[in-house]
GROMACS .gro file of C-alpha atoms in nm:
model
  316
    1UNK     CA    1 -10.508   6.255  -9.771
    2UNK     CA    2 -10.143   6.280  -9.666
    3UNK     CA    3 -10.001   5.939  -9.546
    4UNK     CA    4  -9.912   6.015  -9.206
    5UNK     CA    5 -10.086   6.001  -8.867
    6UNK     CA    6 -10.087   6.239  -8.594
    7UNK     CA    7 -10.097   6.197  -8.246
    8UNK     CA    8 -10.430   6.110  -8.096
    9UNK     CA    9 -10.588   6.053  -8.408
   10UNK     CA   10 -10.861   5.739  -8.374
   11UNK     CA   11 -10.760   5.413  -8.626
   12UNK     CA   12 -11.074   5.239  -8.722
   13UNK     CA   13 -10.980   4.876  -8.867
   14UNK     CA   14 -11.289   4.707  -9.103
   15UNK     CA   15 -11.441   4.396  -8.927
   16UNK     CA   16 -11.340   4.038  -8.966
   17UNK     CA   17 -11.479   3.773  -9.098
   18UNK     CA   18 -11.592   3.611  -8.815
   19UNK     CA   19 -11.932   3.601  -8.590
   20UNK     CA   20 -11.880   3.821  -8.327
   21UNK     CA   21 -11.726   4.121  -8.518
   22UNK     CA   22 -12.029   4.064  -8.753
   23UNK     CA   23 -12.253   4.099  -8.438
   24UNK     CA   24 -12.086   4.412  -8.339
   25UNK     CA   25 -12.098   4.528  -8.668
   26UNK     CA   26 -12.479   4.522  -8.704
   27UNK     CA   27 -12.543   4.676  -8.411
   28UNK     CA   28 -12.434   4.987  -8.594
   29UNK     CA   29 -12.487   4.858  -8.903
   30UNK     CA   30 -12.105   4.933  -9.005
   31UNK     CA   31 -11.800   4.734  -9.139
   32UNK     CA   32 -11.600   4.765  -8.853
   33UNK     CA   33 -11.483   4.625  -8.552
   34UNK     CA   34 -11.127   4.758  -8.388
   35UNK     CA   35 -11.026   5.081  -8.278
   36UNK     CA   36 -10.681   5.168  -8.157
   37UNK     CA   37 -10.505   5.504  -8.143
   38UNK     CA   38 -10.192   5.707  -8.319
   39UNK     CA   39  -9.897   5.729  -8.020
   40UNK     CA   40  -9.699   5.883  -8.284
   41UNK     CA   41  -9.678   5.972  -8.701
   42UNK     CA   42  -9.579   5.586  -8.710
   43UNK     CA   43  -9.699   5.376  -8.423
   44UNK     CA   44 -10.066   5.305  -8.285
   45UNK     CA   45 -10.176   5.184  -7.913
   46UNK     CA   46 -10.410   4.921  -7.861
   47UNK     CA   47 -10.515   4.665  -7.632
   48UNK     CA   48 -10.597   4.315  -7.805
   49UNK     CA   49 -10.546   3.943  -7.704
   50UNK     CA   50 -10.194   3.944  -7.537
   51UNK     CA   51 -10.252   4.299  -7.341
   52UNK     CA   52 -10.183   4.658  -7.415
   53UNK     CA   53  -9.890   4.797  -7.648
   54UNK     CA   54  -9.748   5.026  -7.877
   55UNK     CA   55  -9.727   4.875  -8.262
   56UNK     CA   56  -9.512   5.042  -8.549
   57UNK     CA   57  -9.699   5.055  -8.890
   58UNK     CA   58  -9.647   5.074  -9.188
   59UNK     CA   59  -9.873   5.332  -9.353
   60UNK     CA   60  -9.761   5.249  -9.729
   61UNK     CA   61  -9.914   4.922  -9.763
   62UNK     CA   62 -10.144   4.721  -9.562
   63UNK     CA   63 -10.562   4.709  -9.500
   64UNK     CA   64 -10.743   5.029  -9.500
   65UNK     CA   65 -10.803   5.156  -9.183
   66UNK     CA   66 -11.060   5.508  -9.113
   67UNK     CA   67 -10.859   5.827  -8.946
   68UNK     CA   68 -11.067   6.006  -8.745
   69UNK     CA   69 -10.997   6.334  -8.535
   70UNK     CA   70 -11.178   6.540  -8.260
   71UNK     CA   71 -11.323   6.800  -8.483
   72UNK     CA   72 -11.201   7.089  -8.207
   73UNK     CA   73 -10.852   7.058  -8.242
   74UNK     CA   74 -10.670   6.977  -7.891
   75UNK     CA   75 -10.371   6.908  -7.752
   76UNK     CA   76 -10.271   6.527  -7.798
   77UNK     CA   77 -10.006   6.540  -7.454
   78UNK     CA   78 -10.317   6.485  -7.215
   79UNK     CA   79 -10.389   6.187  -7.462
   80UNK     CA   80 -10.075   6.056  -7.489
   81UNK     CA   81 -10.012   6.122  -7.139
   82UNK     CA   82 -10.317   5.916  -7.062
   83UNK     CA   83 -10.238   5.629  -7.266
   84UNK     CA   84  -9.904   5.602  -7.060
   85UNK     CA   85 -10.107   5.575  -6.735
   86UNK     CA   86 -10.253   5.222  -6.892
   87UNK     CA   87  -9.940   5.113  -7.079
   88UNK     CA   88  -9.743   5.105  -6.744
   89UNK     CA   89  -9.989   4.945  -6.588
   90UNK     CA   90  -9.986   4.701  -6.869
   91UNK     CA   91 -10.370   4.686  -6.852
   92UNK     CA   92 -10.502   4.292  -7.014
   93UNK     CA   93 -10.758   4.248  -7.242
   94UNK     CA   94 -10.998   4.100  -7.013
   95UNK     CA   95 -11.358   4.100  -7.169
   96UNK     CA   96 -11.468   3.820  -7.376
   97UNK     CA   97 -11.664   3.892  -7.656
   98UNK     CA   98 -11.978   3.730  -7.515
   99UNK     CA   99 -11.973   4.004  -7.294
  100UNK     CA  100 -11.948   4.260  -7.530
  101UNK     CA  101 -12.261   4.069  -7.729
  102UNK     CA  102 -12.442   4.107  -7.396
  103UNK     CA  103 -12.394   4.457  -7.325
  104UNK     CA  104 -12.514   4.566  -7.656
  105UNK     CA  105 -12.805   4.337  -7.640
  106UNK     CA  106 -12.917   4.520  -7.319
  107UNK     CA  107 -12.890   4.915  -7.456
  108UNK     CA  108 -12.949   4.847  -7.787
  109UNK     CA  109 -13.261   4.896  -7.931
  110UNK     CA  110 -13.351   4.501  -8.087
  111UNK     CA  111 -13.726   4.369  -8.191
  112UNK     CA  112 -13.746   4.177  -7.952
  113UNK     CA  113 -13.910   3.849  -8.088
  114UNK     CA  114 -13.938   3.570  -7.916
  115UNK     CA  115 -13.639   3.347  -8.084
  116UNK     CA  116 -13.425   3.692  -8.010
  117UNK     CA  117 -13.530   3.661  -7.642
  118UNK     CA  118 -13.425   3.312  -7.585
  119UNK     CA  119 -13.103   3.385  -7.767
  120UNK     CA  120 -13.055   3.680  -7.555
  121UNK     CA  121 -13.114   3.507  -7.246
  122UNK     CA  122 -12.838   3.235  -7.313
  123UNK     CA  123 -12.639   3.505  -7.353
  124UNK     CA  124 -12.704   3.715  -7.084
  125UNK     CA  125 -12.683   3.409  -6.866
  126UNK     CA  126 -12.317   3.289  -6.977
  127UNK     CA  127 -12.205   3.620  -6.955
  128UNK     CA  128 -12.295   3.647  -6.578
  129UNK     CA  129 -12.091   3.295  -6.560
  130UNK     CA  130 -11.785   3.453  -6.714
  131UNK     CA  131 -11.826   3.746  -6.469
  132UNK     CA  132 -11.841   3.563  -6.185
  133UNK     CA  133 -11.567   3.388  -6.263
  134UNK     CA  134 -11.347   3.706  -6.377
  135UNK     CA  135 -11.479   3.914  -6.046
  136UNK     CA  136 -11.350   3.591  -5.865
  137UNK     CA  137 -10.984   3.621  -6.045
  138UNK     CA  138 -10.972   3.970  -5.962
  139UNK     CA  139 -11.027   3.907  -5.590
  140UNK     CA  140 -10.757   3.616  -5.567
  141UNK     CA  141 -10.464   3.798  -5.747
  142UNK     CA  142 -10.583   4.096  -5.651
  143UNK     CA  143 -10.552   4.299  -5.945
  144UNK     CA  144 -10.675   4.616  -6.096
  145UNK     CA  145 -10.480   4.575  -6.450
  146UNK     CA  146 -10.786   4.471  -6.642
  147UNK     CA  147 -10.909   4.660  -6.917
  148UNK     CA  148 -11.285   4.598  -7.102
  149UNK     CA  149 -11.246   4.496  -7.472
  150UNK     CA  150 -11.158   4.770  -7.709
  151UNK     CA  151 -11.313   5.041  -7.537
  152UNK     CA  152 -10.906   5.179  -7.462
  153UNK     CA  153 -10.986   5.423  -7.693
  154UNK     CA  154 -11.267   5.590  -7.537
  155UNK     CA  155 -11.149   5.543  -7.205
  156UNK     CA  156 -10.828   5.739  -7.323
  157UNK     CA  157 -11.067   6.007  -7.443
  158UNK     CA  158 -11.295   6.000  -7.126
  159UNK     CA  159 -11.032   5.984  -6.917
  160UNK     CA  160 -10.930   6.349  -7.012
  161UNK     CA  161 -11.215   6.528  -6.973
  162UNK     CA  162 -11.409   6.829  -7.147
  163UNK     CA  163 -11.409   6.862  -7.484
  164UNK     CA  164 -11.171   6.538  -7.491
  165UNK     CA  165 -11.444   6.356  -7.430
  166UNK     CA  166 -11.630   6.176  -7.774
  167UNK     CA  167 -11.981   6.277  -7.774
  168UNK     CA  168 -12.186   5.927  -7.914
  169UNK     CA  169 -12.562   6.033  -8.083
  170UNK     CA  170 -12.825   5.968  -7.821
  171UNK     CA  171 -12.619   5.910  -7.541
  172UNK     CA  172 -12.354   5.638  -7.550
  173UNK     CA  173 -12.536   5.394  -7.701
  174UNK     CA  174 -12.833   5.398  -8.030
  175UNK     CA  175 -12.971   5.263  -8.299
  176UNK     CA  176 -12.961   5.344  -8.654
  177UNK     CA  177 -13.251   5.552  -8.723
  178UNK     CA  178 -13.275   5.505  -9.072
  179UNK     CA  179 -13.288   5.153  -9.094
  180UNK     CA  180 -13.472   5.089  -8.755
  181UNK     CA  181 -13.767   5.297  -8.599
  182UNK     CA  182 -13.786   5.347  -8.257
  183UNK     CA  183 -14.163   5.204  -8.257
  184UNK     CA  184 -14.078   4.940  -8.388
  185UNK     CA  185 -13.789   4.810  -8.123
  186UNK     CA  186 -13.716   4.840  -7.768
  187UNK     CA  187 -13.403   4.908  -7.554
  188UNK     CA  188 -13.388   4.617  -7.260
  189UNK     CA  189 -13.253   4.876  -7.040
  190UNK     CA  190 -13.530   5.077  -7.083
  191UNK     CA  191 -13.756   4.828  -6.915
  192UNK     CA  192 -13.549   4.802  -6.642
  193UNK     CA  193 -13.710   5.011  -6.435
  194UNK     CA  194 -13.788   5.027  -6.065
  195UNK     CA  195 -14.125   4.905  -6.158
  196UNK     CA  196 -14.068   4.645  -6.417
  197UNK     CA  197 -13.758   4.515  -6.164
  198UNK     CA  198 -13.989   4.505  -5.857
  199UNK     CA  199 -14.234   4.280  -6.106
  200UNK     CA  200 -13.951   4.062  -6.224
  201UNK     CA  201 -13.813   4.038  -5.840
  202UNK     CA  202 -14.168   3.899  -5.755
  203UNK     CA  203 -14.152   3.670  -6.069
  204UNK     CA  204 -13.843   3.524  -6.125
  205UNK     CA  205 -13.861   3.282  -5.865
  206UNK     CA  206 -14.114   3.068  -6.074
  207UNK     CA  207 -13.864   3.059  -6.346
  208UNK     CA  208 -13.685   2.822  -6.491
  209UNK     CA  209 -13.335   2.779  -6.333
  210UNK     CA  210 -13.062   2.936  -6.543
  211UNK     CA  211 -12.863   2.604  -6.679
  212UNK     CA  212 -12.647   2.787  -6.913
  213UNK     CA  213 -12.284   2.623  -6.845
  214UNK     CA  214 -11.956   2.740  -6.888
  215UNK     CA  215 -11.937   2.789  -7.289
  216UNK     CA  216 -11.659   2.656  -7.519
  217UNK     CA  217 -11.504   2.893  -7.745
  218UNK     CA  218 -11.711   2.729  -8.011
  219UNK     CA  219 -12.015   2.730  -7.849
  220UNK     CA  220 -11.958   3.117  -7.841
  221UNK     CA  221 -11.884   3.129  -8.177
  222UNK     CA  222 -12.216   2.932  -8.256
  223UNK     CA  223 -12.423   3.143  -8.016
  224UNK     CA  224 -12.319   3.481  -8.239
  225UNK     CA  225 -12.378   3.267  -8.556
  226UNK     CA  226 -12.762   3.239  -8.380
  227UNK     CA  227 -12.769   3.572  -8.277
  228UNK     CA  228 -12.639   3.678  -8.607
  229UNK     CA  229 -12.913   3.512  -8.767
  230UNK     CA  230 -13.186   3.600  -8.532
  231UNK     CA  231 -13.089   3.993  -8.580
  232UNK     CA  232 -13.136   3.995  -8.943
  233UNK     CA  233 -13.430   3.818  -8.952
  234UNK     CA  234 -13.586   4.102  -8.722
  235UNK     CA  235 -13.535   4.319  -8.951
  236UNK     CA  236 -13.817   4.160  -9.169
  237UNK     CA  237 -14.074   4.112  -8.943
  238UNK     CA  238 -14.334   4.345  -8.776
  239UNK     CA  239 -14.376   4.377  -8.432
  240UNK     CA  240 -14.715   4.268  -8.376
  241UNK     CA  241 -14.658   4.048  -8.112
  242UNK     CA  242 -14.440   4.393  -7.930
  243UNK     CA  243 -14.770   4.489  -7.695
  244UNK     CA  244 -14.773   4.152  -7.567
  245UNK     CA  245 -14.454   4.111  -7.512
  246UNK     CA  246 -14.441   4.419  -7.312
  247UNK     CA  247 -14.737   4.435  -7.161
  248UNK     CA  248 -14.856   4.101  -7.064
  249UNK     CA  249 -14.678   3.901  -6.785
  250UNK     CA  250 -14.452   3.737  -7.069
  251UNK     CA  251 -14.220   3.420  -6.973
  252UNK     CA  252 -13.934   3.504  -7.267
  253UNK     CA  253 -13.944   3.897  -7.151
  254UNK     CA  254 -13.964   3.852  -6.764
  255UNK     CA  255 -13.695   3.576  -6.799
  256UNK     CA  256 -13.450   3.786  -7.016
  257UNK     CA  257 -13.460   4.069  -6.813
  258UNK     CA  258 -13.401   3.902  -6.499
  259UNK     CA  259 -13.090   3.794  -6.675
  260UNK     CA  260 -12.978   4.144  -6.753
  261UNK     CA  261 -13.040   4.296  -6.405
  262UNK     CA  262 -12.807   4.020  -6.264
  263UNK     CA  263 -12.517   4.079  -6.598
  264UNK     CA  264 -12.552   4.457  -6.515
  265UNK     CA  265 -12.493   4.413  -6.113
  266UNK     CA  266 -12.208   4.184  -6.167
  267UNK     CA  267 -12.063   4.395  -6.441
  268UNK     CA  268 -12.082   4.688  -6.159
  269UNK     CA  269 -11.929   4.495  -5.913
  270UNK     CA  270 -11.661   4.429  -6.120
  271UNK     CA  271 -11.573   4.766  -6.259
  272UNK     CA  272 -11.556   4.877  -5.895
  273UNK     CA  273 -11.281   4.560  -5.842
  274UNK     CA  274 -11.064   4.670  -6.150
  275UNK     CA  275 -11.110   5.041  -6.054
  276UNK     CA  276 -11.275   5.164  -6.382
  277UNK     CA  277 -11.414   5.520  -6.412
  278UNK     CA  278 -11.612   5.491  -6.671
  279UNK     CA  279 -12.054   5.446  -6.698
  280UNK     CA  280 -12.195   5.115  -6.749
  281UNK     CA  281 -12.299   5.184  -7.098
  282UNK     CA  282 -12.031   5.344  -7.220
  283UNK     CA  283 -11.838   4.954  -7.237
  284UNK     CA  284 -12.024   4.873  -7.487
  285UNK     CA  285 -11.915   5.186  -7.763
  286UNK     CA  286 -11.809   5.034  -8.053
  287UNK     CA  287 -11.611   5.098  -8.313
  288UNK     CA  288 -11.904   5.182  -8.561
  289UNK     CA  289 -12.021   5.460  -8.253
  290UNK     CA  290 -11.669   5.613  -8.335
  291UNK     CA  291 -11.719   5.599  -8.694
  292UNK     CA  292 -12.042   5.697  -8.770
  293UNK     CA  293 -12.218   5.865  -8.449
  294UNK     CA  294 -12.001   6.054  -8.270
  295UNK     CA  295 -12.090   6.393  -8.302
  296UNK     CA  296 -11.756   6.566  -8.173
  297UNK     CA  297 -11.547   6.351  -8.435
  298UNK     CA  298 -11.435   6.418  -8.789
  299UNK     CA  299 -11.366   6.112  -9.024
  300UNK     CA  300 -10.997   6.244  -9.229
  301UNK     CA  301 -10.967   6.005  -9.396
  302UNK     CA  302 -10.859   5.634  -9.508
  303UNK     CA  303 -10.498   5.479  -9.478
  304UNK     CA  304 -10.350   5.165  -9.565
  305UNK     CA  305 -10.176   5.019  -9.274
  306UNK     CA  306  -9.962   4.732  -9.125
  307UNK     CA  307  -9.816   4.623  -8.818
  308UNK     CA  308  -9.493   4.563  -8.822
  309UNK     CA  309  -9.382   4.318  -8.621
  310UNK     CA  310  -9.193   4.270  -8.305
  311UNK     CA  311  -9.078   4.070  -8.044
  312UNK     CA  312  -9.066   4.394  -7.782
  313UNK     CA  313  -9.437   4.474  -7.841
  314UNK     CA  314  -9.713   4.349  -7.594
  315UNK     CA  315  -9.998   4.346  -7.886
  316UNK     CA  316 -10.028   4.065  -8.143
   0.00000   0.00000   0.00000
């Protein structure tokens, strides 16, 4: 393809090496883990570590990056025009990744073993910590400049409406159908019903208190080397013990879904603090969704890219 970018166009950049962008990366069993967006023929916006901004690249040399393009062409002005509105409010990136890991352990479909469920439930539970803490923040300074993770780019989309808006497979959020049946795995969500939650209201009082703490950054990074671990394994075991899981009055299950009906009303709570328009599940697209199941979306191509540095720009 021609080296150049056009406005609007969706850059997809290949995961790194690390635990959590492998995490992310399996649950859409991709090689990716970063989206960001063409502002112009040689500048992306994206939100990362130090906020939101506008890089110049350099599309001659670099790491290869996926282009990829509503397949109705549009006008890119509402886009670009949208991506202002969060550039002057100089939206942070907000989200940790445990959060992220949490979200897509609750719509994802998973086999939900019983070494998965513990996992899960640490996970669940120190994400509700770092919630609390960030609804808290929110509250004190009073601000609505938060942004979650690297979901910019779909909120951009979303954000304009109609045909603007990126269509994932299944609803926002899926598994891969060719390397996972759906009998063989459950979505968490799923059993969230008014049913299940009235049973796990009446149970979760005989539970074990949650004594997850605050994590380090490397107990993070060692709970996604677990999860990590626990994932693939999955994938090489039946679900014979899935009935009883389900079915039975279960301590891992009953526990780990109390744990995501308390992440999933403080991640509400907080989206209405920060102002966010956008459905629960839709924070937890990823950049695989964008690559590989959204229907409305055309990959172009592959580019070579690199930032170029500077000291004006708000993303490093």
């Amino acid at each position: 393809m021609k080296q150049t970018l056009t406005k609007g166009d969706i850059i997809i950049f290949k995961a790194e090496d690390d635990w959590f962008s492998k995490v992310i990366a399996w649950f859409t069993q991709s090689d990716v883990s970063h989206a960001a967006m063409a502002y112009s023929e040689d500048s992306i916006v994206e939100v990362g570590a130090y906020g939101i901004g506008v890089h110049k690249v350099d599309i001659s040399e670099g790491n290869d990056v996926y282009v990829m393009r509503l397949s109705t062409p549009l006008d890119p002005a509402p886009l670009i025009d949208s991506a202002n509105h969060y550039l002057d409010a100089k939206v942070r990136y907000d989200f940790p990744a445990l959060i992220i890991l949490a979200g897509l352990l609750i719509y994802r479909r998973i086999v939900p073993t019983t070494k998965l469920l513990n996992i899960t439930y640490r996970i669940l539970s120190a994400a509700g910590l770092m919630l609390d803490e960030m609804i808290q923040h929110v509250m004190l300074h009073h601000s609505d400049r938060a942004m979650v993770c690297s979901q910019l780019v779909y909120q951009i989309f979303y954000d304009c409406g109609g045909d603007y808006r990126i269509q994932i497979a299944d609803g926002c959020l899926q598994s891969d159908p060719v390397t996972r049946k759906v009998s063989e795995s459950i979505c968490l969500y799923d059993l969230l019903s008014d049913s299940f939650a009235k049973q796990i209201s009446t149970t979760e009082k005989s539970l074990p208190p949650v004594t997850t703490h605050f994590l380090t950054q490397r107990e993070m990074e060692e709970l996604a080397q677990e999860l990590y671990t626990a994932l693939c394994e999955t994938e090489q075991q039946s679900l014979e013990n899935l009935d009883y899981l389900i079915k039975t009055e279960s301590p891992d299950m009953t526990s780990t879904l109390s744990s995501a009906k308390h992440f999933l009303s403080k991640l509400e709570e907080f989206l209405k603090l920060i102002k966010c328009d956008m459905p629960l599940d839709a924070m937890f697209v990823t950049p695989g969704d964008l690559v590989y199941h959204a229907t409305n979306l055309s990959r172009i191509g592959t580019l070579s890219l690199k930032r170029i540095p500077s000291s004006n720009q708000g993303v490093h």
